[in-house]
Amino acid sequence: MGKKNKYKQSEDAPSAPSQQQQAAGGNAPPNPQGTARAQPSQQSQGQGGSSISQQAQGSGAPSQISQQSQGGGEQRGQQGGWVGQGGNQQRSQQSAWGGQGGNQQRGQQEGGGAGRSGYQQRGQQGGRGGYQQRGQQEGGGAGRGSYQQRGQQEGGGAGRGGYQQRDQQEGRGGYQQRGQQESRGGYQQRGQQSRPQGGAALPPLPDLPVGSIKRGTIGTPGQVAVNYLNVDMTEMPAKAYHYDVKITPERPKKFFRDAFEQFRIIHLKGAAVAFDGRASCFSVDKLETAGNGGDVKVTDRHGRTLNYNVQIKSTASEQIDLNSLRCYMKDKIYDKPMQAMQCLEVVLAAPCHKKTIRAGRSFFKSSEPNQRLDLGEGYECLIGLYQAFVLGDRPFINVDISHKSFPIALSMLEYLENYGLNSRYATKITTTTNLQQSRTYIEQFIKGINIIYEPPASFNSAPRIFKVNGLSPQSADQQKFQLEDKKETTVKEYFRGRNYILKYPNLHCLHVGPPAKQIYVPIELCRIEEGQALNRKDGTNQVSAMIKYAATSTNERKGKIINLLKYIQHNQDPTISRFGIKIVGDFITVHTRTLNPPQVEYKNKFMTSVRNGSWRMDNAKFLELPTKVHKWAVLYFHEPRGLVYNEVADFARKFRSQALTTAVNLEEQAEIQQWKDDRQLDNCFVDLKRDKFDLVIVIIPNRGTTYDTIKQKAELTHGILTQCIKQFTVQRKLNAQLIGNLLLKVNSKLNGINHKLKDDPLTRLVNTMYLGADVTHPSPDQRDIPSVVGVAASHDLYGAAYNMQYRLQRSTAEEIEDMEGIVGEHLRIYHQYHKKYPDHIIYYRDGVSDGQFPKIKSLELRGIYSACAKLKIKPHLCCAIVVKRHHTRFFPQGEPSQYNKFNNVNPGTVVDRTIVHPNEMQFFMVSHQSIQGTAKPTRYNIIENTGNLDIDLLQQLTYNLCHMFPRCTRSVSYPTPAYLAHLVAARGRVYLAGSRLVNSPQVEYQKRLINAGFMKSNPMYFV
């Protein structure tokens, strides 16, 4: 179901300012303050486990502004170029800058220079290329930058950059068509002067086959390797056969593959058959199924023999058309050949099962001796190969690496000594060791894992595998249980009666097997089973350690993939050979286009350039600010050895002083109050609300009142605007950069607009509402918790100011159930601001797997149309599905450098050829600069486009919207409407925290309605 499990993504619980400390999770939500709040795993993907294969691969987390940084960095001058990868550093004189990430200071002028990202402004000191208005005098002449459409040329002068229609009719999509002699305001390309991302200048993009879906044309051309492998299918037969498999008994399933292998050898006479491990098998030979079943014996590694019965029979649709993989593009078959793909994926996995541990769709190699990647607390990181058939203009195999935590295969005594005992106590097991002090910590690890119990030699029995429920209530010398004759004895006495003296009777036993039964085994006779793929979320320490192993450059990542392919040796497998397929060659190379970034505009038309995915405010002021002077207060928690008044007053003084530099207008003196408990916090909010305070900064204590409690009281009960900051941050990490981060959010919450993009009629749709939606789901073990829907919609001219709606719904529902009601409310608010309804709705939908596209189109889009029909309006609707959970990665040529630490592609890189489905309107885009690891592109699938918006416009518009996120001065990894929708859904999770849910989602939602007046006065309170 593609669960995301994004529970506590705080929008304003700040901590460390440095972006280098951000989790490297693919597209994790931006966290400007480096909050230390626990962030649950996002990668469940319906597979179980705690893999962060998609998390630590190139953070989309945006870095923050570095404005007047007084606390960090070295300032050397006013003209400021900058070099380096982290920290706050300024140089003078030149504007050559190519920094990789972090928060780096630049001066006030952005002259020429050698920016590696290639996007240099033509501003006052001349850079080449870039996003520039060309003036009205550029009439005829040859096009000298962008790629023009291949259709009819317009009039006398070819357009020199930007979007050009194929015909002479008026553009239907809302963007303007230039006249016959006009070429103004386009995105100017660098043309032949620029080089691709890994080598020499390249020829123009290749022509598309006649009848293909139109692809984008603007941008600087380039080439890049992609982790897709060609598949040689010349010897593949035209069809295969599908059979149902039934194995009894149904448990233990872990030996099903061994049982089927015995069945294949004995009863199928060694036929080449691929088994999926559950209930299906595939063969290119027709198998005799009449009465084809038989008994087999399987011996496990401990010498125990298990008996199985295996039966196969033909399915209703026995034959699978493998030929559909050869002709789906040629014959324009719009339904993907799913059966053939599923068959070949099972075939492709055949050699992997023999050498690796499967978890989800990845195959993990056991660690080599003395090469363990230790994550601490009893876990190790294993590296696995992800593989899947994907369809581009031909079938490919997508290969990638995954990282997942596994319990280390140790004896239980070794685990206790190395990890399990609390550090405050002895780390060596003795006859006096008491586990009670560490009980909670130990049970967090052992509960649910499998252990191997090895009986003493005197028992004369084979080892057994049990699942652990926890520790016994008492130690072995005190823990009693009943024998078969109903007599009671202790565990210690039981083993002594069978000629074994426990070495550590003082230790608790493990309670194993069915929870209702009293089965206790001594810890000293148990060891942890190897290769266990657990369905549990990694702790903060494991995630942090995992990122260190997973966040590597593209070169290292590719090396890991190639090594795993060599280890598995697919082409040597007899089953794969019998199916006539062969993996060919290295990673494929595809054509790219790098879009020019927009210019960012602040107050008084102050323009700043986007370079390498980020920009600086310098001394700019926010674009729009409320005119009133805001009453504000600071609340802090009273506790021994906590904050003192002078520290709070000093924080308030610094905050207000820096606010003036960005034109955020706060009263000179803040009201400073303290609270001792939740009741007193309520009283503070009541008083401040009565006195009409506009902003309350709440310092979250290290212990006591939580962020969730503060937000619930402020937003659901009292309706007062808050901005949270941690006490630890105020005391230890307060600097100008962090305050600047806070001001970005505070200005948005106070209905200001931080920035907008320089106007360009070619990408600015008139009268448009940008809509973003996301649904977060509970983890598989929390099905009683509802899913949270978050929908954000713009209500300004720039796509910078948004309002929100959230809902609770069934945890099993992927689609948004109340889309009609939500969109109706957003349209009502849009009308309040503009006195008219939008002509265009651009809808970015996040959190949807490929199989859910038809349901989104039939249910959610129908809800949008219904909401519009009730208002008797018919706006054009464009829906783009934002897909982040995939394994496509780009691998540029060259090596990492000080300017590109992980050797990633430049922000703005688009791929919409070769690896996209030929019959679908889709593209991949990397819109951000990765902070750690390999950048993950976002895939966009356009499933509705009633306004016939041009693909060039959609791609540039999508890239531009990635620069509008209000909490940072970086382009983020997917468009702002979808990012804000994620924040809305995360806020909905906050409203659920700490309470027991017993009613339906609709009833629980009614109990958590946001204060109506508060939502109207501060619509962007959730940022």
XYZ file of N, CA and C in Angstrom, residues 676-820:
435
model
N 4.376 26.601 34.805
C 4.895 25.492 35.614
C 4.250 24.156 35.272
N 3.039 24.196 34.715
C 2.367 22.953 34.343
C 1.398 23.253 33.201
N 0.739 22.213 32.705
C -0.135 22.388 31.548
C -1.305 23.320 31.845
N -1.788 23.268 33.057
C -2.911 24.139 33.414
C -2.495 25.603 33.356
N -1.315 25.891 33.860
C -0.841 27.273 33.823
C -0.537 27.710 32.388
N -0.114 26.763 31.542
C 0.093 27.101 30.138
C -1.225 27.523 29.491
N -2.312 26.812 29.828
C -3.632 27.214 29.342
C -3.961 28.640 29.763
N -3.674 28.957 31.020
C -3.966 30.300 31.528
C -3.169 31.361 30.773
N -1.918 31.045 30.470
C -1.095 31.988 29.700
C -1.712 32.252 28.326
N -2.127 31.179 27.657
C -2.726 31.332 26.334
C -4.028 32.130 26.402
N -4.824 31.894 27.429
C -6.087 32.632 27.590
C -5.804 34.129 27.744
N -4.829 34.465 28.593
C -4.507 35.884 28.826
C -3.962 36.545 27.557
N -3.080 35.845 26.863
C -2.476 36.427 25.661
C -3.495 36.571 24.541
N -4.401 35.621 24.444
C -5.458 35.714 23.439
C -6.382 36.893 23.755
N -6.704 37.055 25.015
C -7.593 38.153 25.405
C -6.951 39.502 25.103
N -5.642 39.575 25.295
C -4.929 40.838 25.063
C -4.490 41.008 23.612
N -4.974 40.120 22.746
C -4.776 40.227 21.302
C -3.302 40.213 20.894
N -2.569 39.258 21.424
C -1.182 39.062 21.002
C -1.181 38.343 19.653
N -0.284 38.772 18.776
C -0.219 38.208 17.428
C 0.678 36.983 17.332
N 1.663 36.892 18.207
C 2.648 35.808 18.119
C 3.127 35.445 19.509
N 3.209 34.136 19.764
C 3.768 33.648 21.026
C 4.890 32.676 20.686
N 6.096 33.003 21.088
C 7.222 32.090 20.937
C 7.296 31.239 22.197
N 7.176 29.927 22.033
C 7.164 29.009 23.165
C 8.474 28.231 23.174
N 9.190 28.338 24.279
C 10.441 27.592 24.430
C 10.099 26.237 25.050
N 10.274 25.174 24.269
C 9.903 23.829 24.713
C 10.936 23.342 25.724
N 10.508 22.930 26.914
C 11.476 22.474 27.920
C 12.107 21.148 27.523
N 13.276 20.886 28.087
C 13.947 19.612 27.817
C 13.134 18.436 28.344
N 12.415 18.658 29.416
C 11.527 17.641 29.979
C 10.234 18.318 30.387
N 9.147 17.603 30.241
C 7.859 18.163 30.643
C 6.940 18.346 29.464
N 6.373 19.519 29.331
C 5.401 19.791 28.270
C 6.006 19.549 26.891
N 5.268 18.856 26.049
C 5.778 18.471 24.734
C 5.289 19.415 23.643
N 5.925 19.326 22.516
C 5.532 20.076 21.330
C 4.079 19.776 20.968
N 3.712 18.498 21.004
C 2.350 18.110 20.638
C 1.325 18.786 21.540
N 1.596 18.801 22.826
C 0.666 19.423 23.773
C 0.518 20.913 23.497
N 1.630 21.582 23.237
C 1.600 23.023 22.984
C 0.748 23.331 21.759
N 0.954 22.585 20.666
C 0.217 22.846 19.438
C -1.272 22.524 19.595
N -1.580 21.471 20.310
C -2.993 21.138 20.519
C -3.709 22.235 21.285
N -3.084 22.718 22.342
C -3.709 23.777 23.141
C -3.818 25.073 22.350
N -2.737 25.449 21.659
C -2.706 26.742 20.977
C -3.673 26.781 19.793
N -3.739 25.705 19.004
C -4.446 25.758 17.733
C -5.852 25.177 17.777
N -6.055 24.175 18.617
C -7.390 23.583 18.707
C -8.248 24.250 19.766
N -7.622 24.606 20.885
C -8.385 25.129 22.020
C -8.477 26.643 22.012
N -7.335 27.319 21.904
C -7.316 28.771 22.124
C -7.258 29.589 20.836
N -6.708 29.048 19.784
C -6.615 29.793 18.535
C -5.626 30.930 18.608
N -4.381 30.617 18.981
C -3.347 31.643 19.079
C -2.095 31.147 18.359
N -1.416 32.039 17.670
C -0.282 31.668 16.830
C 0.961 31.437 17.678
N 1.616 30.304 17.463
C 2.830 29.978 18.221
C 3.972 29.645 17.282
N 5.165 29.886 17.776
C 6.397 29.434 17.121
C 7.238 28.768 18.201
N 7.578 27.494 17.999
C 8.285 26.742 19.031
C 9.782 26.723 18.765
N 10.532 26.665 19.850
C 11.976 26.499 19.780
C 12.392 25.740 21.031
N 13.339 24.859 20.899
C 13.739 24.040 22.035
C 14.621 24.814 23.010
N 14.467 24.470 24.267
C 15.281 25.100 25.310
C 16.762 24.861 25.050
N 17.113 23.665 24.662
C 18.511 23.340 24.378
C 19.066 24.244 23.290
N 18.241 24.528 22.286
C 18.679 25.378 21.194
C 18.923 26.804 21.674
N 18.020 27.305 22.500
C 18.179 28.671 23.023
C 19.450 28.785 23.849
N 19.745 27.763 24.618
C 20.890 27.831 25.524
C 22.212 27.542 24.836
N 22.210 26.653 23.835
C 23.484 26.175 23.291
C 23.735 26.536 21.831
N 22.701 26.746 21.056
C 22.895 26.852 19.605
C 22.345 28.139 19.001
N 22.017 29.088 19.806
C 21.399 30.303 19.285
C 22.421 31.145 18.531
N 22.134 31.457 17.284
C 22.980 32.339 16.491
C 22.120 33.034 15.443
N 22.744 33.898 14.668
C 21.989 34.686 13.699
C 21.362 33.810 12.627
N 22.069 32.754 12.259
C 21.531 31.874 11.226
C 20.251 31.206 11.704
N 20.248 30.724 12.935
C 19.062 30.051 13.449
C 17.890 31.023 13.587
N 18.178 32.222 14.046
C 17.108 33.220 14.144
C 16.568 33.549 12.752
N 17.456 33.616 11.765
C 16.998 33.829 10.394
C 16.067 32.732 9.929
N 16.385 31.491 10.306
C 15.505 30.375 9.969
C 14.126 30.552 10.591
N 14.102 30.980 11.858
C 12.832 31.190 12.542
C 12.025 32.305 11.876
N 12.715 33.349 11.449
C 12.011 34.484 10.859
C 11.363 34.116 9.526
N 11.977 33.200 8.775
C 11.347 32.735 7.548
C 9.955 32.184 7.838
N 9.854 31.428 8.917
C 8.572 30.820 9.270
C 7.634 31.822 9.925
N 8.192 32.664 10.777
C 7.353 33.636 11.481
C 6.690 34.593 10.506
N 7.434 35.080 9.518
C 6.839 36.008 8.558
C 5.700 35.349 7.786
N 5.890 34.074 7.399
C 4.813 33.363 6.698
C 3.606 33.184 7.596
N 3.840 32.867 8.847
C 2.725 32.666 9.778
C 1.965 33.961 10.033
N 2.666 35.084 9.973
C 2.035 36.386 10.195
C 1.447 36.957 8.904
N 1.268 36.092 7.906
C 0.644 36.448 6.624
C 1.541 37.269 5.720
N 2.837 37.235 5.988
C 3.773 37.850 5.059
C 4.141 36.877 3.953
N 4.799 37.377 2.921
C 5.313 36.542 1.842
C 6.816 36.760 1.780
N 7.561 35.696 1.913
C 9.013 35.822 1.990
C 9.631 36.263 0.669
N 9.245 35.618 -0.407
C 9.816 35.931 -1.713
C 8.874 35.443 -2.794
N 9.146 35.869 -4.008
C 8.459 35.317 -5.168
C 9.490 35.168 -6.273
N 9.054 34.634 -7.399
C 9.955 34.471 -8.529
C 9.756 35.600 -9.520
N 10.828 35.963 -10.192
C 10.752 37.035 -11.178
C 9.698 36.700 -12.220
N 8.844 37.666 -12.503
C 7.729 37.433 -13.422
C 8.239 37.010 -14.796
N 7.569 36.036 -15.353
C 7.823 35.614 -16.722
C 6.499 35.130 -17.291
N 5.971 35.820 -18.302
C 4.655 35.437 -18.837
C 4.626 34.031 -19.422
N 5.795 33.463 -19.716
C 5.808 32.143 -20.324
C 5.547 31.028 -19.313
N 5.756 31.290 -18.050
C 5.528 30.241 -17.057
C 4.495 30.638 -16.026
N 4.073 31.855 -16.037
C 3.084 32.283 -15.060
C 1.686 32.128 -15.644
N 0.967 31.169 -15.138
C -0.412 30.982 -15.558
C -1.288 32.000 -14.853
N -2.187 32.605 -15.585
C -3.060 33.627 -15.028
C -4.173 32.970 -14.221
N -4.445 33.527 -13.063
C -5.582 33.107 -12.232
C -5.545 31.599 -11.963
N -4.479 31.177 -11.290
C -4.249 29.753 -11.056
C -4.210 29.453 -9.562
N -4.859 28.365 -9.181
C -4.763 27.861 -7.810
C -3.897 26.607 -7.821
N -2.831 26.646 -7.019
C -1.959 25.481 -6.885
C -2.451 24.652 -5.703
N -2.634 23.367 -5.972
C -3.216 22.465 -4.984
C -2.231 21.339 -4.722
N -1.987 21.034 -3.451
C -1.118 19.917 -3.091
C -1.821 19.019 -2.097
N -1.631 17.712 -2.209
C -2.297 16.775 -1.301
C -1.354 15.645 -0.934
N -1.503 15.173 0.293
C -0.700 14.066 0.800
C -1.540 13.301 1.814
N -1.316 12.010 1.916
C -1.979 11.184 2.922
C -0.904 10.398 3.652
N -0.839 10.539 4.978
C 0.112 9.757 5.763
C -0.640 8.634 6.456
N -0.022 7.477 6.475
C -0.670 6.285 7.010
C 0.058 5.805 8.259
N -0.647 5.130 9.146
C 0.023 4.543 10.312
C 0.868 3.350 9.892
N 1.751 2.937 10.781
C 2.569 1.764 10.504
C 1.698 0.516 10.533
N 2.163 -0.597 9.956
C 1.326 -1.799 9.864
C 0.827 -2.309 11.215
N 1.545 -2.021 12.296
C 1.118 -2.518 13.607
C 0.219 -1.523 14.343
N -0.240 -0.480 13.664
C -1.088 0.528 14.307
C -2.325 0.809 13.463
N -3.003 -0.231 13.066
C -4.129 -0.086 12.166
C -5.345 0.579 12.819
N -5.346 0.687 14.136
C -6.469 1.352 14.787
C -6.350 2.868 14.706
N -5.199 3.370 14.240
C -4.982 4.811 14.101
C -5.390 5.221 12.687
N -6.172 6.270 12.521
C -6.606 6.659 11.175
C -5.477 7.266 10.351
N -5.671 7.270 9.061
C -4.772 8.006 8.171
C -5.125 9.496 8.242
N -4.138 10.325 7.935
C -4.345 11.774 7.976
C -4.177 12.343 6.575
N -5.180 13.069 6.136
C -5.166 13.737 4.836
C -4.731 15.186 5.040
N -3.803 15.642 4.230
C -3.406 17.043 4.246
C -3.522 17.636 2.855
N -4.226 18.753 2.731
C -4.372 19.418 1.429
C -4.094 20.904 1.612
N -3.174 21.428 0.821
C -2.843 22.857 0.853
C -3.184 23.466 -0.493
N -3.673 24.712 -0.486
C -4.047 25.388 -1.734
C -3.621 26.845 -1.661
N -3.113 27.356 -2.770
C -2.649 28.743 -2.806
C -3.832 29.701 -2.927
N -3.624 30.910 -2.412
C -4.663 31.933 -2.554
C -4.077 33.294 -2.925
N -2.838 33.287 -3.439
C -2.222 34.545 -3.844
C -1.838 34.469 -5.314
N -1.175 35.500 -5.802
C -0.818 35.569 -7.219
C 0.459 34.817 -7.536
N 1.261 34.492 -6.508
C 2.603 33.977 -6.757
C 2.765 32.492 -6.433
N 1.786 31.872 -5.843
C 1.977 30.513 -5.348
C 2.835 30.493 -4.107
N 2.714 31.560 -3.284
C 3.529 31.669 -2.070
C 2.706 31.597 -0.799
N 1.435 31.947 -0.833
C 0.576 31.959 0.352
C -0.479 30.868 0.211
N -0.629 30.066 1.254
C -1.490 28.892 1.188
C -2.418 28.828 2.400
N -3.521 28.132 2.201
C -4.392 27.751 3.308
C -4.463 26.233 3.328
N -4.998 25.673 4.401
C -4.949 24.220 4.562
C -6.279 23.636 5.000
N -6.427 22.346 4.686
C -7.518 21.528 5.210
C -6.920 20.166 5.556
N -7.350 19.630 6.704
C -6.930 18.266 7.010
C -8.158 17.440 7.360
N -8.041 16.116 7.198
C -9.113 15.195 7.528
C -8.507 13.921 8.100
N -9.336 13.193 8.845
C -8.994 11.844 9.280
C -9.860 10.865 8.496
N -9.276 9.744 8.112
C -10.047 8.753 7.359
C -9.506 7.354 7.648
N -10.167 6.347 7.101
C -9.784 4.959 7.329
C -8.322 4.725 6.946
N -7.637 3.930 7.776
C -6.212 3.706 7.524
C -5.974 2.867 6.272
N -7.000 2.173 5.802
C -6.841 1.337 4.603
C -7.113 2.090 3.308
N -7.586 3.327 3.405
C -7.954 4.092 2.205
C -6.751 4.860 1.672
N -6.395 4.622 0.415
C -5.299 5.355 -0.222
C -5.778 6.679 -0.788
N -6.988 6.700 -1.321
C -7.509 7.911 -1.943
C -8.108 8.827 -0.874
N -8.221 10.113 -1.191
C -8.815 11.091 -0.273
C -10.324 10.998 -0.409
N -10.982 10.657 0.685
C -12.416 10.358 0.619
C -13.277 11.617 0.530
N -12.829 12.714 1.159
C -13.649 13.931 1.174
C -13.056 14.997 0.265
N -12.601 14.596 -0.903
C -11.951 15.555 -1.798
C -12.914 16.653 -2.217
N -14.148 16.317 -2.439
C -15.116 17.328 -2.866
C -15.276 18.418 -1.809
